[in-house]
Amino acid sequence: MKVNILTLILYIFSIGIISALALIYEQPAIVLFILMLFILIPVSLIVFFNVSDKFTFTLSPVSEYVEEPNSPAFVLEYKNAAPIGLFSCDVVFTAENNFYPSMTKHKMSIPLTRKSNSFTIPLESYDIGLVSITIEKFILHDYLSIFRKEINVSLESSVPVLPKERNIGDFPPAVPKDGPDEFTESENIGNISSDVKEIREYRPGDRLQRIHWKLSAKLDDLFVKEMAHTSSLAIILVPELCRDEIHDTAESLLSCIKIMYEKKERFEVCIYNDISCDYTFFTVTDEAGMLEAMTHFYCQPLYEGRENALNTYLHSSGKIATVIHIIGKTIKISE
């Protein structure tokens, strides 16, 4: 516990001024008021000493994610186990975007007068990335602001700021190859070779690799090949964390993911870490999976190269799949 020396001096000086006025104007009744002012100091100290350790704090994001240009916000909630509260508390915290590291320190004041309450902490973020907030310290003040108690904590929370979706055209890009003949599936389009069992009309959820392109072109409608013995293989999205194009890459990746899971395509996202030279796969089937993949993407270090992730994947992965390479606004099937 610390004493605000300046506040204490001003408080005593104010009592002195009031005492002088009482003597000048011969107002003995003011003496009782002066005594009360002196008594308030130990009373405030005793109450503050017993109440200051009764607070618990929690920190959480307002939403799981935000989309630019919206700014993220966090909720600071407290609970007070004491019968009375305090007038003032300073919250010291830092905030940063991991793609643009520039940690800044902030301080805001909140009242602790209720048994429980919550406060919104808005942050300004003008770009995509994982925005994090860390509360480092609570500074509690007594009723007279003479005494203060600093409570060191480490409350952390983060929220991803997603880019806007953009129109990426006809995606995923189809590979209009039917293999050795019209009724044999080729490994080149993401499936182990097998005979065609039947041809039927396209249904939502069918993989685009199964489309019979020649027949569909003739009949002006989509038809797919039903395979007798097929081992379906995934499409792999491989985004690069190139520093100069990270915003466009994130925008392209998010747009690809949303289109893919809305079309019920079977795919995975390969997130590369340039420091450890390894990668993590995410199978996305819904918004929660999309958020998990994008958050992990945001947590990786940036680099200068344009094909680091692709080259590492092609040289070390044992998965046979259609690889879609994403860097900036460029989305293409890897040769």
GROMACS .gro file of C-alpha atoms in nm, residues 11 31-41:
model
   12
   11TYR     CA    1  -0.592   1.750   0.229
   31VAL     CA    2  -1.450   2.260   1.481
   32LEU     CA    3  -1.674   1.953   1.467
   33PHE     CA    4  -1.644   1.952   1.089
   34ILE     CA    5  -1.265   1.976   1.117
   35LEU     CA    6  -1.256   1.684   1.361
   36MET     CA    7  -1.466   1.481   1.119
   37LEU     CA    8  -1.217   1.554   0.841
   38PHE     CA    9  -0.933   1.424   1.059
   39ILE     CA   10  -1.131   1.112   1.155
   40LEU     CA   11  -1.205   1.037   0.789
   41ILE     CA   12  -0.839   0.957   0.722
   0.00000   0.00000   0.00000
